[in-house]
Short mmCIF file of C-alpha atoms and ligand atoms in Angstrom, two decimals:
data_model
loop_
_atom_site.label_atom_id
_atom_site.label_comp_id
_atom_site.label_asym_id
_atom_site.label_seq_id
_atom_site.Cartn_x
_atom_site.Cartn_y
_atom_site.Cartn_z
CA UNK L 16 -40.21 13.35 54.95
CA UNK L 17 -39.37 16.60 53.18
CA UNK L 18 -36.09 18.08 52.46
CA UNK L 19 -36.64 20.94 54.07
CA UNK L 20 -34.25 19.87 56.68
CA UNK L 21 -31.35 19.41 54.57
CA UNK L 22 -32.06 22.77 52.41
CA UNK L 23 -33.13 25.40 55.03
CA UNK L 24 -32.63 29.24 53.55
CA UNK L 25 -32.72 32.24 56.01
CA UNK L 26 -33.09 35.59 55.43
CA UNK L 27 -31.37 37.47 58.54
CA UNK L 28 -32.69 41.15 59.39
CA UNK L 29 -31.00 43.42 62.16
CA UNK L 30 -33.37 45.82 64.16
CA UNK L 31 -33.07 47.64 66.87
CA UNK L 32 -29.87 46.55 67.68
CA UNK L 33 -26.37 47.08 68.71
CA UNK L 34 -25.19 44.93 65.71
CA UNK L 35 -23.43 42.47 68.10
CA UNK L 36 -25.64 39.60 66.84
CA UNK L 37 -25.57 40.62 63.63
CA UNK L 38 -22.15 40.08 63.53
CA UNK L 39 -22.70 36.83 65.07
CA UNK L 40 -24.77 35.96 62.22
CA UNK L 41 -22.65 36.65 60.01
CA UNK L 42 -20.11 35.26 61.37
CA UNK L 43 -21.57 31.68 60.98
CA UNK L 44 -21.21 32.52 56.84
CA UNK L 45 -17.11 32.48 57.46
CA UNK L 46 -14.64 29.75 56.95
CA UNK L 47 -14.67 28.42 60.80
CA UNK L 48 -18.18 27.79 61.04
CA UNK L 49 -19.75 27.11 57.67
CA UNK L 50 -22.92 27.28 57.80
CA UNK L 51 -23.12 25.83 54.18
CA UNK L 52 -21.86 22.28 55.48
CA UNK L 53 -25.79 21.67 56.12
CA UNK L 54 -27.16 22.96 53.03
CA UNK L 55 -28.36 26.78 55.25
CA UNK L 56 -28.11 29.78 52.43
CA UNK L 57 -28.46 33.17 53.45
CA UNK L 58 -30.07 34.57 50.82
CA UNK L 59 -31.14 38.01 50.65
CA UNK L 60 -34.71 37.43 49.16
CA UNK L 61 -37.76 36.41 51.42
CA UNK L 62 -39.22 34.73 48.16
CA UNK L 63 -36.56 32.40 48.13
CA UNK L 64 -35.95 31.86 52.36
CA UNK L 65 -37.69 29.07 54.87
CA UNK L 66 -36.40 30.98 58.18
CA UNK L 67 -36.31 34.53 59.48
CA UNK L 68 -33.52 35.12 61.85
CA UNK L 69 -33.80 38.18 63.16
CA UNK L 70 -31.75 40.01 65.41
CA UNK L 71 -32.18 43.32 67.72
CA UNK L 72 -35.73 44.76 69.03
CA UNK L 73 -38.72 45.98 66.60
CA UNK L 74 -39.04 49.82 66.90
CA UNK L 75 -42.02 51.82 65.21
CA UNK L 76 -40.16 52.54 62.00
CA UNK L 77 -38.73 48.52 61.86
CA UNK L 78 -41.99 46.88 62.35
CA UNK L 79 -43.38 47.25 58.64
CA UNK L 80 -40.58 45.86 57.62
CA UNK L 81 -40.25 42.82 59.41
CA UNK L 82 -44.29 42.29 58.86
CA UNK L 83 -43.78 42.82 55.20
CA UNK L 84 -39.72 40.08 55.23
CA UNK L 85 -42.33 37.89 57.11
CA UNK L 86 -45.28 38.22 54.84
CA UNK L 87 -43.43 37.77 51.54
CA UNK L 88 -41.88 33.79 53.06
CA UNK L 89 -43.57 31.19 51.26
CA UNK L 90 -45.32 28.55 53.47
CA UNK L 91 -43.93 26.92 55.44
CA UNK L 92 -41.59 29.14 57.32
CA UNK L 93 -40.42 29.74 60.91
CA UNK L 94 -38.87 32.58 63.09
CA UNK L 95 -35.85 32.94 64.98
CA UNK L 96 -35.29 35.68 67.47
CA UNK L 97 -31.27 35.40 68.08
CA UNK L 98 -30.10 37.78 70.57
CA UNK L 99 -31.84 38.99 73.41
CA UNK L 100 -32.42 42.00 72.16
CA UNK L 101 -34.98 40.09 70.10
CA UNK L 102 -36.32 38.10 72.13
CA UNK L 103 -37.62 40.46 74.65
CA UNK L 104 -36.26 44.00 73.69
CA UNK L 105 -33.06 43.67 76.21
CA UNK L 106 -31.02 46.77 77.21
CA UNK L 107 -33.27 48.90 74.56
CA UNK L 108 -36.33 47.75 76.24
CA UNK L 109 -36.65 50.87 77.90
CA UNK L 110 -36.99 52.94 75.30
CA UNK L 111 -39.34 55.27 74.17
CA UNK L 112 -39.23 54.39 70.04
CA UNK L 113 -39.37 50.23 71.24
CA UNK L 114 -41.96 47.82 71.20
CA UNK L 115 -40.52 45.00 72.32
CA UNK L 116 -39.04 41.77 71.18
CA UNK L 117 -40.03 40.46 67.82
CA UNK L 118 -42.97 38.45 68.87
CA UNK L 119 -44.35 41.34 69.21
CA UNK L 120 -45.38 41.69 65.70
CA UNK L 121 -45.08 38.34 64.58
CA UNK L 122 -45.03 34.80 65.68
CA UNK L 123 -41.45 33.44 66.74
CA UNK L 124 -40.96 30.14 66.86
CA UNK L 125 -37.57 29.45 68.48
CA UNK L 126 -36.07 32.07 71.11
CA UNK L 127 -31.94 31.90 71.18
CA UNK L 128 -30.53 33.54 74.11
CA UNK L 129 -27.45 35.68 74.16
CA UNK L 130 -25.92 39.05 74.48
CA UNK L 131 -24.67 38.38 71.79
CA UNK L 132 -25.89 35.49 70.64
CA UNK L 133 -22.85 33.15 70.32
CA UNK L 134 -22.57 31.51 66.30
CA UNK L 135 -22.42 28.29 67.68
CA UNK L 136 -26.52 28.84 69.79
CA UNK L 137 -27.19 30.64 66.43
CA UNK L 138 -26.43 27.12 65.01
CA UNK L 139 -28.17 25.53 67.22
CA UNK L 140 -31.38 27.65 66.82
CA UNK L 141 -31.64 26.84 63.36
CA UNK L 142 -31.03 23.26 63.75
CA UNK L 143 -34.18 24.01 66.04
CA UNK L 144 -35.85 25.39 64.25
CA UNK L 145 -35.51 22.53 61.75
CA UNK L 146 -37.92 20.37 63.94
CA UNK L 147 -40.78 23.06 64.08
CA UNK L 148 -39.79 23.73 60.22
CA UNK L 149 -41.12 20.18 59.12
CA UNK L 150 -43.82 19.87 61.80
CA UNK L 151 -45.23 23.08 59.87
CA UNK L 152 -44.33 21.13 56.70
CA UNK L 153 -47.11 18.29 58.11
CA UNK L 154 -49.49 20.23 59.30
CA UNK L 155 -50.04 22.12 55.77
CA UNK L 156 -49.97 18.81 54.61
CA UNK L 157 -52.98 17.38 56.53
CA UNK L 158 -54.88 20.40 55.59
CA UNK L 159 -54.45 20.09 51.88
CA UNK L 160 -55.83 16.81 52.55
CA UNK L 161 -58.57 17.65 53.84
CA UNK H 8 -14.90 2.18 21.23
CA UNK H 9 -14.83 5.12 18.61
CA UNK H 10 -16.87 8.12 18.93
CA UNK H 11 -17.64 8.22 15.01
CA UNK H 12 -18.55 4.53 15.51
CA UNK H 13 -21.04 5.28 17.66
CA UNK H 14 -22.61 7.82 15.95
CA UNK H 15 -22.80 6.04 12.62
CA UNK H 16 -24.73 2.98 14.82
CA UNK H 17 -26.89 5.58 16.00
CA UNK H 18 -27.10 7.47 12.18
CA UNK H 19 -27.49 3.74 10.94
CA UNK H 20 -30.49 2.76 13.74
CA UNK H 21 -31.98 5.45 13.36
CA UNK H 22 -32.09 6.13 17.20
CA UNK H 23 -30.90 9.58 17.37
CA UNK H 24 -33.96 10.12 19.48
CA UNK H 25 -33.13 7.79 22.09
CA UNK H 26 -29.96 9.92 22.56
CA UNK H 27 -32.34 12.85 22.79
CA UNK H 28 -34.60 10.66 25.34
CA UNK H 29 -30.92 9.63 27.35
CA UNK H 30 -30.40 13.01 27.71
CA UNK H 31 -33.71 14.56 28.59
CA UNK H 32 -33.80 11.75 31.73
CA UNK H 33 -29.90 11.62 32.87
CA UNK H 34 -29.14 15.60 31.65
CA UNK H 35 -30.80 17.10 35.01
CA UNK H 36 -29.00 14.23 37.08
CA UNK H 37 -25.84 14.94 35.75
CA UNK H 38 -25.83 19.09 35.71
CA UNK H 39 -27.17 18.79 39.68
CA UNK H 40 -24.22 16.48 40.32
CA UNK H 41 -21.97 18.69 38.41
CA UNK H 42 -23.66 21.94 39.99
CA UNK H 43 -22.93 19.65 43.83
CA UNK H 44 -18.99 19.54 42.39
CA UNK H 45 -18.96 23.13 41.96
CA UNK H 46 -20.61 24.45 45.28
CA UNK H 47 -17.52 22.26 47.13
CA UNK H 48 -14.77 22.85 44.75
CA UNK H 49 -16.11 26.86 45.08
CA UNK H 50 -16.32 26.38 48.94
CA UNK H 51 -12.61 24.50 49.21
CA UNK H 52 -11.30 27.80 47.07
CA UNK H 53 -12.30 29.96 49.75
CA UNK H 54 -11.12 27.55 52.94
CA UNK H 55 -14.63 25.66 53.73
CA UNK H 56 -15.82 22.39 53.62
CA UNK H 57 -18.94 22.82 51.46
CA UNK H 58 -22.16 21.61 51.18
CA UNK H 59 -22.62 17.50 50.50
CA UNK H 60 -22.46 16.59 46.81
CA UNK H 61 -26.32 15.97 46.24
CA UNK H 62 -26.80 19.72 47.77
CA UNK H 63 -28.55 21.03 44.77
CA UNK H 64 -31.04 17.96 44.70
CA UNK H 65 -31.99 18.37 48.29
CA UNK H 66 -32.40 22.58 47.76
CA UNK H 67 -34.85 21.39 44.57
CA UNK H 68 -36.60 18.79 46.52
CA UNK H 69 -36.98 21.11 49.27
CA UNK H 70 -38.30 24.39 46.90
CA UNK H 71 -41.26 21.64 45.44
CA UNK H 72 -42.51 20.73 48.96
CA UNK H 73 -42.81 24.70 49.75
CA UNK H 74 -46.09 26.75 48.47
CA UNK H 75 -45.85 28.49 45.36
CA UNK H 76 -46.76 32.52 45.86
CA UNK H 77 -47.69 32.89 41.93
CA UNK H 78 -47.61 36.35 41.49
CA UNK H 79 -49.92 36.47 38.46
CA UNK H 80 -51.29 34.68 36.13
CA UNK H 81 -48.35 34.80 33.55
CA UNK H 82 -46.16 34.08 35.34
CA UNK H 83 -46.46 30.10 35.35
CA UNK H 84 -46.75 29.86 31.88
CA UNK H 85 -43.56 31.59 30.91
CA UNK H 86 -41.60 29.87 33.41
CA UNK H 87 -42.72 26.31 32.21
CA UNK H 88 -41.94 27.49 28.95
CA UNK H 89 -38.33 28.54 29.51
CA UNK H 90 -37.94 24.78 30.75
CA UNK H 91 -40.34 23.48 27.77
CA UNK H 92 -37.67 24.82 25.48
CA UNK H 93 -34.29 24.70 27.03
CA UNK H 94 -35.23 20.63 26.74
CA UNK H 95 -36.18 21.45 23.76
CA UNK H 96 -32.91 23.10 22.58
CA UNK H 97 -30.54 20.07 24.19
CA UNK H 98 -32.79 17.41 22.81
CA UNK H 99 -32.60 18.44 18.96
CA UNK H 100 -28.76 19.09 19.92
CA UNK H 101 -28.16 15.72 20.69
CA UNK H 102 -30.59 14.68 18.01
CA UNK H 103 -28.26 16.27 15.51
CA UNK H 104 -30.11 18.63 14.33
CA UNK H 105 -28.71 21.96 12.69
CA UNK H 106 -27.34 24.01 15.55
CA UNK H 107 -28.24 27.46 13.82
CA UNK H 108 -31.91 26.57 14.78
CA UNK H 109 -31.00 25.34 18.01
CA UNK H 110 -29.17 28.42 18.76
CA UNK H 111 -32.44 30.21 18.03
CA UNK H 112 -33.66 27.91 20.75
CA UNK H 113 -32.05 28.88 22.92
CA UNK H 114 -32.46 32.43 22.36
CA UNK H 115 -36.49 31.87 22.46
CA UNK H 116 -35.86 29.54 26.01
CA UNK H 117 -34.26 32.79 27.74
CA UNK H 118 -36.82 34.95 26.09
CA UNK H 119 -39.24 33.43 28.21
CA UNK H 120 -37.61 33.82 31.09
CA UNK H 121 -37.03 37.26 30.99
CA UNK H 122 -40.92 37.81 30.30
CA UNK H 123 -41.11 35.59 33.47
CA UNK H 124 -39.04 38.58 35.62
CA UNK H 125 -40.73 41.40 33.50
CA UNK H 126 -44.07 40.56 34.35
CA UNK H 127 -43.75 40.87 38.06
CA UNK H 128 -43.54 44.27 39.82
CA UNK H 129 -40.63 43.89 42.01
CA UNK H 130 -37.82 46.71 40.45
CA UNK H 131 -34.80 43.94 41.25
CA UNK H 132 -36.79 41.02 38.74
CA UNK H 133 -37.13 44.19 35.92
CA UNK H 134 -33.41 45.71 36.32
CA UNK H 135 -32.70 41.74 36.51
CA UNK H 136 -34.45 40.86 33.38
CA UNK H 137 -33.19 44.26 31.52
CA UNK H 138 -29.85 42.46 32.38
CA UNK H 139 -30.17 39.74 31.11
CA UNK H 140 -31.57 41.26 28.24
CA UNK H 141 -28.12 43.62 28.29
CA UNK H 142 -26.27 40.08 29.09
CA UNK H 143 -28.21 38.06 25.61
CA UNK H 144 -26.83 41.05 23.28
CA UNK H 145 -23.50 40.20 24.96
CA UNK H 146 -23.05 36.62 23.83
CA UNK H 147 -25.60 36.53 21.22
CA UNK H 148 -22.80 38.04 18.25
CA UNK H 149 -19.94 35.40 19.61
CA UNK H 150 -22.02 31.92 19.40
CA UNK H 151 -23.40 33.15 16.13
CA UNK H 152 -19.54 33.74 14.73
CA UNK H 153 -18.86 30.33 16.20
CA UNK H 154 -21.50 28.81 14.53
CA UNK H 155 -20.26 30.40 10.92
CA UNK H 156 -16.42 28.91 12.32
CA UNK H 157 -18.25 25.79 12.22
CA UNK H 158 -19.67 25.98 9.21
CA UNK H 159 -16.91 27.62 6.86
CA UNK H 160 -14.66 24.44 8.56
CA UNK H 161 -17.24 21.60 8.25
CA UNK H 162 -19.62 22.47 6.34
CA UNK H 163 -22.43 21.80 8.47
CA UNK H 164 -24.28 22.64 11.13
CA UNK H 165 -25.22 19.08 12.50
CA UNK H 166 -23.64 17.74 15.82
CA UNK H 167 -23.25 14.47 14.38
CA UNK H 168 -21.80 15.50 11.08
CA UNK H 169 -19.05 17.79 12.85
CA UNK H 170 -17.72 15.11 14.72
CA UNK H 171 -17.75 12.47 12.08
CA UNK H 172 -16.11 15.24 10.11
CA UNK H 173 -13.24 14.04 12.29
CA UNK H 174 -12.05 17.55 11.64
CA UNK H 175 -9.12 19.31 14.83
CA UNK H 176 -11.75 21.76 15.49
CA UNK H 177 -9.95 23.24 18.26
CA UNK H 178 -7.08 23.36 15.83
CA UNK H 179 -8.93 25.46 13.01
CA UNK H 180 -10.91 27.85 15.41
CA UNK H 181 -8.69 28.34 18.15
CA UNK H 182 -9.66 32.25 18.31
CA UNK H 183 -13.07 31.29 18.22
CA UNK H 184 -12.53 28.62 21.17
CA UNK H 185 -11.40 31.79 23.04
CA UNK H 186 -14.25 33.71 22.55
CA UNK H 187 -16.63 31.25 23.79
CA UNK H 188 -14.79 30.65 26.52
CA UNK H 189 -14.99 34.15 27.05
CA UNK H 190 -18.81 34.26 26.76
CA UNK H 191 -19.62 31.38 28.42
CA UNK H 192 -18.44 32.82 31.43
CA UNK H 193 -22.17 35.00 30.92
CA UNK H 194 -23.62 31.88 30.23
CA UNK H 195 -22.53 29.49 33.29
CA UNK H 196 -23.55 32.82 35.06
CA UNK H 197 -20.39 33.12 36.87
CA UNK H 198 -18.74 35.90 38.13
CA UNK H 199 -17.70 38.45 36.92
CA UNK H 200 -20.49 38.04 34.29
CA UNK H 201 -23.02 37.24 36.95
CA UNK H 202 -25.20 41.12 36.66
CA UNK H 203 -28.94 39.39 36.30
CA UNK H 204 -28.75 36.56 38.79
CA UNK H 205 -25.84 35.20 40.83
CA UNK H 206 -25.73 31.72 42.90
CA UNK H 207 -24.35 33.42 45.04
CA UNK H 208 -25.72 33.93 48.45
CA UNK H 209 -25.72 38.44 47.70
CA UNK H 210 -25.99 41.11 44.89
CA UNK H 211 -26.45 44.19 44.85
CA UNK H 212 -30.00 43.51 42.61
CA UNK H 213 -30.92 40.86 46.17
CA UNK H 214 -31.51 37.98 43.76
CA UNK H 215 -32.25 40.21 40.47
CA UNK H 216 -34.15 37.77 37.67
CA UNK H 217 -35.09 35.77 39.59
CA UNK H 218 -36.27 37.99 42.69
CA UNK H 219 -40.10 37.26 42.33
CA UNK H 220 -39.79 33.19 41.71
CA UNK H 221 -40.78 31.37 44.79
CA UNK H 222 -40.81 27.36 45.47
CA UNK H 223 -41.54 25.38 42.50
CA UNK H 224 -41.29 28.27 39.84
CA UNK H 225 -37.87 28.58 41.03
CA UNK H 226 -37.39 24.29 41.46
CA UNK H 227 -38.02 24.68 37.30
CA UNK H 228 -35.37 27.48 36.57
CA UNK H 229 -33.04 25.71 38.82
CA UNK H 230 -33.84 22.26 36.70
CA UNK H 231 -33.97 24.23 33.11
CA UNK H 232 -30.21 25.60 34.30
CA UNK H 233 -28.91 21.92 34.39
CA UNK H 234 -30.02 20.87 31.73
CA UNK H 235 -29.03 24.13 29.49
CA UNK H 236 -25.66 23.64 31.52
CA UNK H 237 -25.35 20.22 29.70
CA UNK H 238 -25.93 21.49 26.42
CA UNK H 239 -23.33 23.77 26.98
CA UNK H 240 -20.98 20.89 27.82
CA UNK H 241 -21.99 19.57 24.40
CA UNK H 242 -20.92 22.58 22.45
CA UNK H 243 -17.61 22.79 23.87
CA UNK H 244 -17.31 18.95 23.46
CA UNK H 245 -17.50 19.98 20.11
CA UNK H 246 -13.87 21.56 19.44
CA UNK H 247 -12.52 18.63 21.24
CA UNK H 248 -14.46 15.95 19.58
CA UNK H 249 -11.45 15.10 17.29
CA UNK H 250 -9.93 13.53 19.39
CA UNK H 251 -10.11 10.18 21.54
CA UNK H 252 -13.67 11.03 23.01
CA UNK H 253 -12.77 10.42 26.69
CA UNK H 254 -9.80 12.72 26.55
CA UNK H 255 -13.01 15.50 25.25
CA UNK H 256 -14.59 14.74 27.94
CA UNK H 257 -12.07 15.74 30.61
CA UNK H 258 -11.51 18.68 28.99
CA UNK H 259 -14.47 20.21 28.67
CA UNK H 260 -14.73 19.42 32.54
CA UNK H 261 -11.76 21.32 32.89
CA UNK H 262 -13.35 24.04 31.17
CA UNK H 263 -15.99 23.61 33.54
CA UNK H 264 -13.41 23.68 36.87
CA UNK H 265 -11.59 27.07 34.74
CA UNK H 266 -14.62 28.90 35.12
CA UNK H 267 -15.34 28.37 38.99
CA UNK H 268 -11.90 29.15 38.89
CA UNK H 269 -12.51 32.89 37.30
CA UNK H 270 -16.01 32.90 38.85
CA UNK H 271 -13.95 33.26 42.19
CA UNK H 272 -11.01 35.33 41.49
CA UNK H 273 -12.82 38.20 39.30
CA UNK H 274 -15.45 40.67 41.05
CA UNK H 275 -18.76 41.56 39.18
CA UNK H 276 -18.22 43.96 36.57
CA UNK H 277 -20.54 46.61 35.29
CA UNK H 278 -22.43 46.23 32.49
CA UNK H 279 -21.22 48.49 30.02
CA UNK H 280 -17.75 46.83 30.50
CA UNK H 281 -19.46 43.23 29.72
CA UNK H 282 -21.02 44.13 26.64
CA UNK H 283 -17.85 46.33 24.92
CA UNK H 284 -15.72 42.98 25.90
CA UNK H 285 -17.62 40.55 25.08
CA UNK H 286 -18.21 42.37 21.57
CA UNK H 287 -14.53 43.18 21.14
CA UNK H 288 -13.32 39.82 21.39
CA UNK H 289 -16.09 38.42 19.19
CA UNK H 290 -14.85 40.84 16.82
CA UNK H 291 -11.27 40.23 17.69
CA UNK H 292 -11.05 36.67 18.29
CA UNK H 293 -13.64 35.38 16.83
CA UNK H 294 -13.73 37.41 13.24
CA UNK H 295 -10.39 37.68 13.40
CA UNK H 296 -9.93 33.85 13.28
CA UNK H 297 -12.54 33.07 10.42
CA UNK H 298 -10.74 36.12 8.33
CA UNK H 299 -7.84 34.37 8.46
CA UNK H 300 -9.16 31.05 7.57
CA UNK H 301 -10.49 32.54 4.81
CA UNK H 302 -7.50 34.17 3.31
CA UNK H 303 -5.12 31.61 3.60
CA UNK H 304 -8.12 29.35 2.26
CA UNK H 305 -7.87 26.87 4.76
CA UNK H 306 -9.47 23.64 4.43
S1 LIG D 6 -28.79 40.97 72.30
FE1 LIG D 6 -26.98 42.11 73.10
S2 LIG D 6 -25.06 41.90 71.29
FE2 LIG D 6 -27.21 41.20 70.31
S3 LIG D 6 -27.95 42.78 69.88
FE3 LIG D 6 -28.74 42.76 71.66
S4 LIG D 6 -27.35 44.01 72.66
FE4 LIG D 6 -26.23 43.49 70.84
#
């Protein structure tokens, strides 16, 4: 058993969005929801993060940034797409500059629907991501063994 | 039991090495628990529930189970040396060696930490390292003045001998203690002086000096921070050691609580201010105290 589930640190990036989901993510930190209860820390540094929480869709400008953040995170890591923009492009999908959801550029593990996603469902999504994280940890360990 | 008796027994039986060993084994446990208490108190001050008490341990265990991204060949040895020298600092202190030597040891440990940040190419990390150097510049004079004060009053630089002297250091050196309290905020990495790296989530330079550390290297830094904190508690304890030792420990914990309170009520300041103010405090409170001792010829 690892302690990944007990101390998930996350990094948050807001792509091409209306900032609605962005604000809901920040709301999770407030005394009302207080995600630190679960040991979750919202860090600003990809090298310290386990979970990549991303809101908003991907456009041509933020694509390299999203990839860069993803590549700087140490394994095991998971990606949570928060809000309908991040999952599919949402209302921005048709825009000339938008590529679509986050899974167009990096692998996404958990999709959190909603416009905007409520803090409860964001926390739910993170909790779901913890299961994936644990799974990935086991796989890495198995690979190291062989 | 009296603290003096304990120390005499330690010296008589020559078991000071065992005390050092006890420090090496238990300091991370005490340091981690205090860090957990710190986080809960901080959360309560912000009207939140806060993490479980053992959260710092969960964090460190988690970091050990992740894959470390070593930036280059030098980072690992630097981080490791930081831990080793930090352990030596505390171990020698509780073994009763010369505090003057120990403070130099502490500086060497800090330098390794700075080198670990300097050897990467991340601008955040390098700014963090530069700020850490500035912080060392800010607190070092006060620490040295404190040592001068100890010697002036007790005539020794050794932990055990200072305690055995039975002198009420806090009454002889109130100004020195005030100055020490001021730079302690730097050493505990508390706001307003947490310029190089902060325990709080966000900072203007990402994670400053620890930006390029990941997984195991970050865990090692965290553990050495616990060692350092316990050593600092020892330094606070010295001032009150002449009272009942339980009372001294309670006062030490209260000082820590005070630092947490400051952390939560003051916003981070600019580096110029840190440097100027801590030197001013060192000179006026610390230096003034020592000059008075000489002028009044207090023994
Ligand atoms: S999902 Fe809705 S609320 Fe969230 S960023 Fe997109 S448009 Fe805004």
